[in-house]
Each structure stands twice: as structure tokens, then as C-alpha cells.
PDB file with one MODEL, atoms N, CA, C and O in Angstrom:
MODEL        1
ATOM      1  N   MET A   1     -35.029 -57.059 -41.939  1.00  0.00           N
ATOM      2  CA  MET A   1     -35.341 -55.779 -42.544  1.00  0.00           C
ATOM      3  C   MET A   1     -34.043 -55.038 -42.833  1.00  0.00           C
ATOM      4  O   MET A   1     -33.112 -55.043 -42.027  1.00  0.00           O
ATOM      5  N   CYS A   2     -34.002 -54.418 -43.966  1.00  0.00           N
ATOM      6  CA  CYS A   2     -32.824 -53.672 -44.397  1.00  0.00           C
ATOM      7  C   CYS A   2     -32.711 -52.369 -43.606  1.00  0.00           C
ATOM      8  O   CYS A   2     -33.697 -51.648 -43.453  1.00  0.00           O
ATOM      9  N   LEU A   3     -31.522 -52.069 -43.109  1.00  0.00           N
ATOM     10  CA  LEU A   3     -31.338 -50.851 -42.325  1.00  0.00           C
ATOM     11  C   LEU A   3     -31.482 -49.585 -43.160  1.00  0.00           C
ATOM     12  O   LEU A   3     -31.965 -48.569 -42.660  1.00  0.00           O
ATOM     13  N   PHE A   4     -31.075 -49.630 -44.412  1.00  0.00           N
ATOM     14  CA  PHE A   4     -31.198 -48.447 -45.268  1.00  0.00           C
ATOM     15  C   PHE A   4     -32.660 -48.186 -45.600  1.00  0.00           C
ATOM     16  O   PHE A   4     -33.104 -47.038 -45.591  1.00  0.00           O
ATOM     17  N   GLY A   5     -33.392 -49.221 -45.886  1.00  0.00           N
ATOM     18  CA  GLY A   5     -34.790 -49.052 -46.250  1.00  0.00           C
ATOM     19  C   GLY A   5     -35.197 -49.836 -47.476  1.00  0.00           C
ATOM     20  O   GLY A   5     -36.020 -49.368 -48.262  1.00  0.00           O
ATOM     21  N   CYS A   6     -34.633 -51.031 -47.658  1.00  0.00           N
ATOM     22  CA  CYS A   6     -35.018 -51.867 -48.796  1.00  0.00           C
ATOM     23  C   CYS A   6     -36.520 -52.087 -48.816  1.00  0.00           C
ATOM     24  O   CYS A   6     -37.143 -52.071 -49.878  1.00  0.00           O
ATOM     25  N   ASP A   7     -37.103 -52.292 -47.640  1.00  0.00           N
ATOM     26  CA  ASP A   7     -38.550 -52.493 -47.568  1.00  0.00           C
ATOM     27  C   ASP A   7     -39.278 -51.275 -48.116  1.00  0.00           C
ATOM     28  O   ASP A   7     -40.251 -51.413 -48.858  1.00  0.00           O
ATOM     29  N   SER A   8     -38.820 -50.104 -47.760  1.00  0.00           N
ATOM     30  CA  SER A   8     -39.438 -48.875 -48.241  1.00  0.00           C
ATOM     31  C   SER A   8     -39.257 -48.727 -49.752  1.00  0.00           C
ATOM     32  O   SER A   8     -40.196 -48.365 -50.461  1.00  0.00           O
ATOM     33  N   LEU A   9     -38.059 -49.006 -50.238  1.00  0.00           N
ATOM     34  CA  LEU A   9     -37.805 -48.934 -51.680  1.00  0.00           C
ATOM     35  C   LEU A   9     -38.680 -49.929 -52.430  1.00  0.00           C
ATOM     36  O   LEU A   9     -39.170 -49.640 -53.522  1.00  0.00           O
ATOM     37  N   PHE A  10     -38.871 -51.098 -51.839  1.00  0.00           N
ATOM     38  CA  PHE A  10     -39.717 -52.139 -52.422  1.00  0.00           C
ATOM     39  C   PHE A  10     -41.175 -51.693 -52.439  1.00  0.00           C
ATOM     40  O   PHE A  10     -41.844 -51.792 -53.469  1.00  0.00           O
ATOM     41  N   GLU A  11     -41.669 -51.204 -51.306  1.00  0.00           N
ATOM     42  CA  GLU A  11     -43.070 -50.789 -51.206  1.00  0.00           C
ATOM     43  C   GLU A  11     -43.386 -49.598 -52.105  1.00  0.00           C
ATOM     44  O   GLU A  11     -44.509 -49.470 -52.595  1.00  0.00           O
ATOM     45  N   LYS A  12     -42.404 -48.730 -52.324  1.00  0.00           N
ATOM     46  CA  LYS A  12     -42.625 -47.555 -53.173  1.00  0.00           C
ATOM     47  C   LYS A  12     -42.345 -47.836 -54.643  1.00  0.00           C
ATOM     48  O   LYS A  12     -42.514 -46.959 -55.489  1.00  0.00           O
ATOM     49  N   GLY A  13     -41.916 -49.058 -54.946  1.00  0.00           N
ATOM     50  CA  GLY A  13     -41.742 -49.450 -56.334  1.00  0.00           C
ATOM     51  C   GLY A  13     -40.420 -49.085 -56.975  1.00  0.00           C
ATOM     52  O   GLY A  13     -40.293 -49.161 -58.197  1.00  0.00           O
ATOM     53  N   PHE A  14     -39.427 -48.690 -56.182  1.00  0.00           N
ATOM     54  CA  PHE A  14     -38.116 -48.408 -56.751  1.00  0.00           C
ATOM     55  C   PHE A  14     -37.407 -49.699 -57.143  1.00  0.00           C
ATOM     56  O   PHE A  14     -36.653 -49.743 -58.116  1.00  0.00           O
ATOM     57  N   ILE A  15     -37.663 -50.744 -56.369  1.00  0.00           N
ATOM     58  CA  ILE A  15     -37.096 -52.059 -56.663  1.00  0.00           C
ATOM     59  C   ILE A  15     -38.212 -53.093 -56.591  1.00  0.00           C
ATOM     60  O   ILE A  15     -39.250 -52.871 -55.968  1.00  0.00           O
ATOM     61  N   TYR A  16     -37.975 -54.223 -57.240  1.00  0.00           N
ATOM     62  CA  TYR A  16     -38.896 -55.351 -57.164  1.00  0.00           C
ATOM     63  C   TYR A  16     -38.085 -56.629 -57.249  1.00  0.00           C
ATOM     64  O   TYR A  16     -36.893 -56.604 -57.554  1.00  0.00           O
ATOM     65  N   VAL A  17     -38.735 -57.735 -56.980  1.00  0.00           N
ATOM     66  CA  VAL A  17     -38.079 -59.037 -57.034  1.00  0.00           C
ATOM     67  C   VAL A  17     -38.710 -59.811 -58.178  1.00  0.00           C
ATOM     68  O   VAL A  17     -39.928 -59.985 -58.221  1.00  0.00           O
ATOM     69  N   ASP A  18     -37.879 -60.278 -59.109  1.00  0.00           N
ATOM     70  CA  ASP A  18     -38.423 -60.984 -60.267  1.00  0.00           C
ATOM     71  C   ASP A  18     -38.773 -62.432 -59.921  1.00  0.00           C
ATOM     72  O   ASP A  18     -38.627 -62.852 -58.772  1.00  0.00           O
ATOM     73  N   ASN A  19     -39.230 -63.186 -60.906  1.00  0.00           N
ATOM     74  CA  ASN A  19     -39.689 -64.559 -60.680  1.00  0.00           C
ATOM     75  C   ASN A  19     -38.578 -65.532 -60.315  1.00  0.00           C
ATOM     76  O   ASN A  19     -38.852 -66.669 -59.930  1.00  0.00           O
ATOM     77  N   ASP A  20     -37.334 -65.100 -60.431  1.00  0.00           N
ATOM     78  CA  ASP A  20     -36.196 -65.926 -60.022  1.00  0.00           C
ATOM     79  C   ASP A  20     -35.627 -65.485 -58.678  1.00  0.00           C
ATOM     80  O   ASP A  20     -34.625 -66.030 -58.214  1.00  0.00           O
ATOM     81  N   GLY A  21     -36.267 -64.497 -58.054  1.00  0.00           N
ATOM     82  CA  GLY A  21     -35.801 -64.013 -56.760  1.00  0.00           C
ATOM     83  C   GLY A  21     -34.692 -62.979 -56.846  1.00  0.00           C
ATOM     84  O   GLY A  21     -34.013 -62.708 -55.855  1.00  0.00           O
ATOM     85  N   ILE A  22     -34.505 -62.402 -58.026  1.00  0.00           N
ATOM     86  CA  ILE A  22     -33.449 -61.415 -58.235  1.00  0.00           C
ATOM     87  C   ILE A  22     -34.021 -60.004 -58.067  1.00  0.00           C
ATOM     88  O   ILE A  22     -35.095 -59.695 -58.583  1.00  0.00           O
ATOM     89  N   ILE A  23     -33.294 -59.160 -57.344  1.00  0.00           N
ATOM     90  CA  ILE A  23     -33.718 -57.775 -57.128  1.00  0.00           C
ATOM     91  C   ILE A  23     -33.478 -56.981 -58.408  1.00  0.00           C
ATOM     92  O   ILE A  23     -32.382 -56.986 -58.968  1.00  0.00           O
ATOM     93  N   LYS A  24     -34.524 -56.305 -58.853  1.00  0.00           N
ATOM     94  CA  LYS A  24     -34.456 -55.499 -60.072  1.00  0.00           C
ATOM     95  C   LYS A  24     -34.869 -54.069 -59.753  1.00  0.00           C
ATOM     96  O   LYS A  24     -35.470 -53.792 -58.715  1.00  0.00           O
ATOM     97  N   LYS A  25     -34.535 -53.181 -60.660  1.00  0.00           N
ATOM     98  CA  LYS A  25     -34.776 -51.748 -60.487  1.00  0.00           C
ATOM     99  C   LYS A  25     -35.838 -51.286 -61.479  1.00  0.00           C
ATOM    100  O   LYS A  25     -35.858 -51.732 -62.626  1.00  0.00           O
ATOM    101  N   ASP A  26     -36.715 -50.397 -61.037  1.00  0.00           N
ATOM    102  CA  ASP A  26     -37.664 -49.761 -61.948  1.00  0.00           C
ATOM    103  C   ASP A  26     -36.981 -48.526 -62.517  1.00  0.00           C
ATOM    104  O   ASP A  26     -36.755 -47.547 -61.806  1.00  0.00           O
ATOM    105  N   PHE A  27     -36.657 -48.579 -63.790  1.00  0.00           N
ATOM    106  CA  PHE A  27     -35.935 -47.479 -64.426  1.00  0.00           C
ATOM    107  C   PHE A  27     -36.823 -46.261 -64.683  1.00  0.00           C
ATOM    108  O   PHE A  27     -36.329 -45.215 -65.104  1.00  0.00           O
ATOM    109  N   ASN A  28     -38.120 -46.385 -64.436  1.00  0.00           N
ATOM    110  CA  ASN A  28     -39.040 -45.261 -64.627  1.00  0.00           C
ATOM    111  C   ASN A  28     -39.166 -44.377 -63.391  1.00  0.00           C
ATOM    112  O   ASN A  28     -39.790 -43.318 -63.450  1.00  0.00           O
ATOM    113  N   LYS A  29     -38.585 -44.797 -62.285  1.00  0.00           N
ATOM    114  CA  LYS A  29     -38.649 -44.023 -61.039  1.00  0.00           C
ATOM    115  C   LYS A  29     -37.442 -43.103 -60.941  1.00  0.00           C
ATOM    116  O   LYS A  29     -36.322 -43.487 -61.281  1.00  0.00           O
ATOM    117  N   ASN A  30     -37.682 -41.891 -60.475  1.00  0.00           N
ATOM    118  CA  ASN A  30     -36.595 -40.942 -60.223  1.00  0.00           C
ATOM    119  C   ASN A  30     -36.213 -41.012 -58.749  1.00  0.00           C
ATOM    120  O   ASN A  30     -37.072 -40.974 -57.869  1.00  0.00           O
ATOM    121  N   ALA A  31     -34.926 -41.112 -58.499  1.00  0.00           N
ATOM    122  CA  ALA A  31     -34.427 -41.193 -57.125  1.00  0.00           C
ATOM    123  C   ALA A  31     -33.280 -40.208 -56.955  1.00  0.00           C
ATOM    124  O   ALA A  31     -32.666 -39.769 -57.927  1.00  0.00           O
ATOM    125  N   THR A  32     -33.004 -39.872 -55.704  1.00  0.00           N
ATOM    126  CA  THR A  32     -31.847 -39.020 -55.433  1.00  0.00           C
ATOM    127  C   THR A  32     -30.583 -39.791 -55.799  1.00  0.00           C
ATOM    128  O   THR A  32     -30.615 -41.014 -55.930  1.00  0.00           O
ATOM    129  N   SER A  33     -29.492 -39.090 -55.960  1.00  0.00           N
ATOM    130  CA  SER A  33     -28.241 -39.758 -56.336  1.00  0.00           C
ATOM    131  C   SER A  33     -27.800 -40.744 -55.255  1.00  0.00           C
ATOM    132  O   SER A  33     -27.259 -41.804 -55.570  1.00  0.00           O
ATOM    133  N   TYR A  34     -28.025 -40.407 -53.987  1.00  0.00           N
ATOM    134  CA  TYR A  34     -27.660 -41.318 -52.895  1.00  0.00           C
ATOM    135  C   TYR A  34     -28.495 -42.594 -52.958  1.00  0.00           C
ATOM    136  O   TYR A  34     -27.965 -43.699 -52.844  1.00  0.00           O
ATOM    137  N   THR A  35     -29.798 -42.433 -53.140  1.00  0.00           N
ATOM    138  CA  THR A  35     -30.686 -43.591 -53.228  1.00  0.00           C
ATOM    139  C   THR A  35     -30.344 -44.423 -54.451  1.00  0.00           C
ATOM    140  O   THR A  35     -30.306 -45.651 -54.387  1.00  0.00           O
ATOM    141  N   GLU A  36     -30.098 -43.756 -55.553  1.00  0.00           N
ATOM    142  CA  GLU A  36     -29.743 -44.442 -56.798  1.00  0.00           C
ATOM    143  C   GLU A  36     -28.466 -45.262 -56.624  1.00  0.00           C
ATOM    144  O   GLU A  36     -28.388 -46.392 -57.106  1.00  0.00           O
ATOM    145  N   SER A  37     -27.475 -44.708 -55.945  1.00  0.00           N
ATOM    146  CA  SER A  37     -26.220 -45.453 -55.749  1.00  0.00           C
ATOM    147  C   SER A  37     -26.448 -46.677 -54.867  1.00  0.00           C
ATOM    148  O   SER A  37     -25.821 -47.715 -55.082  1.00  0.00           O
ATOM    149  N   PHE A  38     -27.336 -46.572 -53.877  1.00  0.00           N
ATOM    150  CA  PHE A  38     -27.655 -47.728 -53.042  1.00  0.00           C
ATOM    151  C   PHE A  38     -28.389 -48.786 -53.857  1.00  0.00           C
ATOM    152  O   PHE A  38     -28.063 -49.971 -53.785  1.00  0.00           O
ATOM    153  N   ILE A  39     -29.375 -48.356 -54.628  1.00  0.00           N
ATOM    154  CA  ILE A  39     -30.136 -49.292 -55.462  1.00  0.00           C
ATOM    155  C   ILE A  39     -29.196 -50.037 -56.399  1.00  0.00           C
ATOM    156  O   ILE A  39     -29.321 -51.249 -56.576  1.00  0.00           O
ATOM    157  N   ASN A  40     -28.261 -49.316 -56.998  1.00  0.00           N
ATOM    158  CA  ASN A  40     -27.328 -49.948 -57.934  1.00  0.00           C
ATOM    159  C   ASN A  40     -26.437 -50.993 -57.268  1.00  0.00           C
ATOM    160  O   ASN A  40     -25.917 -51.881 -57.944  1.00  0.00           O
ATOM    161  N   LYS A  41     -26.257 -50.898 -55.963  1.00  0.00           N
ATOM    162  CA  LYS A  41     -25.445 -51.894 -55.247  1.00  0.00           C
ATOM    163  C   LYS A  41     -26.216 -53.177 -54.957  1.00  0.00           C
ATOM    164  O   LYS A  41     -25.611 -54.231 -54.763  1.00  0.00           O
ATOM    165  N   ILE A  42     -27.548 -53.098 -54.926  1.00  0.00           N
ATOM    166  CA  ILE A  42     -28.318 -54.291 -54.556  1.00  0.00           C
ATOM    167  C   ILE A  42     -29.018 -54.969 -55.731  1.00  0.00           C
ATOM    168  O   ILE A  42     -29.436 -56.121 -55.622  1.00  0.00           O
ATOM    169  N   ILE A  43     -29.147 -54.257 -56.857  1.00  0.00           N
ATOM    170  CA  ILE A  43     -29.828 -54.893 -57.979  1.00  0.00           C
ATOM    171  C   ILE A  43     -28.983 -56.041 -58.524  1.00  0.00           C
ATOM    172  O   ILE A  43     -27.756 -56.047 -58.423  1.00  0.00           O
ATOM    173  N   MET A  44     -29.673 -56.995 -59.096  1.00  0.00           N
ATOM    174  CA  MET A  44     -29.094 -58.209 -59.675  1.00  0.00           C
ATOM    175  C   MET A  44     -28.567 -59.180 -58.618  1.00  0.00           C
ATOM    176  O   MET A  44     -27.891 -60.154 -58.952  1.00  0.00           O
ATOM    177  N   LYS A  45     -28.869 -58.921 -57.363  1.00  0.00           N
ATOM    178  CA  LYS A  45     -28.525 -59.856 -56.293  1.00  0.00           C
ATOM    179  C   LYS A  45     -29.765 -60.653 -55.920  1.00  0.00           C
ATOM    180  O   LYS A  45     -30.893 -60.202 -56.120  1.00  0.00           O
ATOM    181  N   LYS A  46     -29.543 -61.827 -55.383  1.00  0.00           N
ATOM    182  CA  LYS A  46     -30.641 -62.686 -54.944  1.00  0.00           C
ATOM    183  C   LYS A  46     -31.246 -62.122 -53.659  1.00  0.00           C
ATOM    184  O   LYS A  46     -30.527 -61.783 -52.718  1.00  0.00           O
ATOM    185  N   CYS A  47     -32.571 -62.026 -53.633  1.00  0.00           N
ATOM    186  CA  CYS A  47     -33.279 -61.593 -52.428  1.00  0.00           C
ATOM    187  C   CYS A  47     -33.298 -62.766 -51.456  1.00  0.00           C
ATOM    188  O   CYS A  47     -33.841 -63.825 -51.770  1.00  0.00           O
ATOM    189  N   LYS A  48     -32.714 -62.585 -50.289  1.00  0.00           N
ATOM    190  CA  LYS A  48     -32.599 -63.704 -49.352  1.00  0.00           C
ATOM    191  C   LYS A  48     -33.931 -64.102 -48.742  1.00  0.00           C
ATOM    192  O   LYS A  48     -34.033 -65.155 -48.113  1.00  0.00           O
ATOM    193  N   TYR A  49     -34.951 -63.277 -48.919  1.00  0.00           N
ATOM    194  CA  TYR A  49     -36.273 -63.588 -48.369  1.00  0.00           C
ATOM    195  C   TYR A  49     -37.179 -64.301 -49.374  1.00  0.00           C
ATOM    196  O   TYR A  49     -38.253 -64.774 -49.003  1.00  0.00           O
ATOM    197  N   TYR A  50     -36.768 -64.383 -50.623  1.00  0.00           N
ATOM    198  CA  TYR A  50     -37.584 -65.006 -51.664  1.00  0.00           C
ATOM    199  C   TYR A  50     -37.496 -66.527 -51.552  1.00  0.00           C
ATOM    200  O   TYR A  50     -36.405 -67.093 -51.489  1.00  0.00           O
ATOM    201  N   ASN A  51     -38.658 -67.181 -51.529  1.00  0.00           N
ATOM    202  CA  ASN A  51     -38.672 -68.650 -51.508  1.00  0.00           C
ATOM    203  C   ASN A  51     -39.987 -69.162 -52.089  1.00  0.00           C
ATOM    204  O   ASN A  51     -40.852 -68.379 -52.482  1.00  0.00           O
ATOM    205  N   GLU A  52     -40.123 -70.463 -52.137  1.00  0.00           N
ATOM    206  CA  GLU A  52     -41.321 -71.093 -52.710  1.00  0.00           C
ATOM    207  C   GLU A  52     -42.592 -70.698 -51.970  1.00  0.00           C
ATOM    208  O   GLU A  52     -43.667 -70.637 -52.566  1.00  0.00           O
ATOM    209  N   TYR A  53     -42.472 -70.433 -50.688  1.00  0.00           N
ATOM    210  CA  TYR A  53     -43.648 -70.145 -49.869  1.00  0.00           C
ATOM    211  C   TYR A  53     -44.175 -68.723 -50.040  1.00  0.00           C
ATOM    212  O   TYR A  53     -45.371 -68.485 -49.869  1.00  0.00           O
ATOM    213  N   ASN A  54     -43.298 -67.774 -50.377  1.00  0.00           N
ATOM    214  CA  ASN A  54     -43.758 -66.389 -50.486  1.00  0.00           C
ATOM    215  C   ASN A  54     -43.616 -65.795 -51.884  1.00  0.00           C
ATOM    216  O   ASN A  54     -43.848 -64.600 -52.069  1.00  0.00           O
ATOM    217  N   LYS A  55     -43.240 -66.602 -52.866  1.00  0.00           N
ATOM    218  CA  LYS A  55     -43.035 -66.054 -54.204  1.00  0.00           C
ATOM    219  C   LYS A  55     -44.311 -65.448 -54.782  1.00  0.00           C
ATOM    220  O   LYS A  55     -44.244 -64.504 -55.570  1.00  0.00           O
ATOM    221  N   LYS A  56     -45.466 -65.978 -54.400  1.00  0.00           N
ATOM    222  CA  LYS A  56     -46.727 -65.406 -54.884  1.00  0.00           C
ATOM    223  C   LYS A  56     -46.926 -63.982 -54.361  1.00  0.00           C
ATOM    224  O   LYS A  56     -47.515 -63.145 -55.044  1.00  0.00           O
ATOM    225  N   TYR A  57     -46.438 -63.712 -53.158  1.00  0.00           N
ATOM    226  CA  TYR A  57     -46.509 -62.346 -52.619  1.00  0.00           C
ATOM    227  C   TYR A  57     -45.693 -61.394 -53.490  1.00  0.00           C
ATOM    228  O   TYR A  57     -46.159 -60.308 -53.833  1.00  0.00           O
ATOM    229  N   PHE A  58     -44.475 -61.803 -53.848  1.00  0.00           N
ATOM    230  CA  PHE A  58     -43.629 -60.953 -54.674  1.00  0.00           C
ATOM    231  C   PHE A  58     -44.255 -60.741 -56.055  1.00  0.00           C
ATOM    232  O   PHE A  58     -44.198 -59.638 -56.599  1.00  0.00           O
ATOM    233  N   GLU A  59     -44.849 -61.790 -56.622  1.00  0.00           N
ATOM    234  CA  GLU A  59     -45.515 -61.676 -57.917  1.00  0.00           C
ATOM    235  C   GLU A  59     -46.706 -60.722 -57.827  1.00  0.00           C
ATOM    236  O   GLU A  59     -46.895 -59.874 -58.700  1.00  0.00           O
ATOM    237  N   TYR A  60     -47.500 -60.861 -56.775  1.00  0.00           N
ATOM    238  CA  TYR A  60     -48.662 -59.999 -56.569  1.00  0.00           C
ATOM    239  C   TYR A  60     -48.223 -58.543 -56.397  1.00  0.00           C
ATOM    240  O   TYR A  60     -48.811 -57.639 -56.991  1.00  0.00           O
ATOM    241  N   HIS A  61     -47.207 -58.326 -55.599  1.00  0.00           N
ATOM    242  CA  HIS A  61     -46.702 -56.971 -55.355  1.00  0.00           C
ATOM    243  C   HIS A  61     -46.257 -56.327 -56.664  1.00  0.00           C
ATOM    244  O   HIS A  61     -46.570 -55.166 -56.929  1.00  0.00           O
ATOM    245  N   LYS A  62     -45.533 -57.077 -57.472  1.00  0.00           N
ATOM    246  CA  LYS A  62     -45.053 -56.544 -58.751  1.00  0.00           C
ATOM    247  C   LYS A  62     -46.236 -56.169 -59.648  1.00  0.00           C
ATOM    248  O   LYS A  62     -46.214 -55.131 -60.309  1.00  0.00           O
ATOM    249  N   LYS A  63     -47.249 -57.005 -59.669  1.00  0.00           N
ATOM    250  CA  LYS A  63     -48.425 -56.746 -60.501  1.00  0.00           C
ATOM    251  C   LYS A  63     -49.166 -55.488 -60.039  1.00  0.00           C
ATOM    252  O   LYS A  63     -49.604 -54.687 -60.866  1.00  0.00           O
ATOM    253  N   ILE A  64     -49.306 -55.314 -58.735  1.00  0.00           N
ATOM    254  CA  ILE A  64     -50.029 -54.166 -58.184  1.00  0.00           C
ATOM    255  C   ILE A  64     -49.233 -52.863 -58.349  1.00  0.00           C
ATOM    256  O   ILE A  64     -49.793 -51.843 -58.748  1.00  0.00           O
ATOM    257  N   ILE A  65     -47.960 -52.896 -58.049  1.00  0.00           N
ATOM    258  CA  ILE A  65     -47.125 -51.690 -58.100  1.00  0.00           C
ATOM    259  C   ILE A  65     -46.893 -51.228 -59.541  1.00  0.00           C
ATOM    260  O   ILE A  65     -46.889 -50.027 -59.812  1.00  0.00           O
ATOM    261  N   PHE A  66     -46.703 -52.164 -60.455  1.00  0.00           N
ATOM    262  CA  PHE A  66     -46.358 -51.814 -61.840  1.00  0.00           C
ATOM    263  C   PHE A  66     -47.529 -52.023 -62.792  1.00  0.00           C
ATOM    264  O   PHE A  66     -47.376 -52.630 -63.852  1.00  0.00           O
ATOM    265  N   LYS A  67     -48.704 -51.514 -62.406  1.00  0.00           N
ATOM    266  CA  LYS A  67     -49.898 -51.627 -63.265  1.00  0.00           C
ATOM    267  C   LYS A  67     -49.697 -50.901 -64.565  1.00  0.00           C
ATOM    268  O   LYS A  67     -50.593 -50.887 -65.410  1.00  0.00           O
TER     269      LYS A  67
ENDMDL
END
């Protein structure tokens, strides 16, 4: 679990993991400047938790959050 709150950012839809396991940002969400600077440091990086076994979870989450 991320100490800053990656899980929280993920659950609230500020970030998501694409089909290649790359962390992406939802540009439609407004965040504080501090949160935005943190998000900008982690986007475009590989999510170390993404794998063949849980990729369907990430796909489902993206579909539900970004209806």
C-alpha cells in the first residue's frame, strides 16, 4: 500500500491503471496542487501490482469509476 494514498487516489478515480499496467491520470478530476504534484510523479509508471491474475479487477474498476 502506498504511504501517500495511491489506493485512495485510485478508489476516488484520480488515477487508474490502463490495460498495459501503466498508471494514468484522470484529467477531469480537480486536485489540490500538492496532490496534483504527487500524481504527476507516478503517472506513466508501471503499477507493480498489475499482473495477469488481477488485470480484470483493474479493467472492472476503470469501467465502474469512469462511466
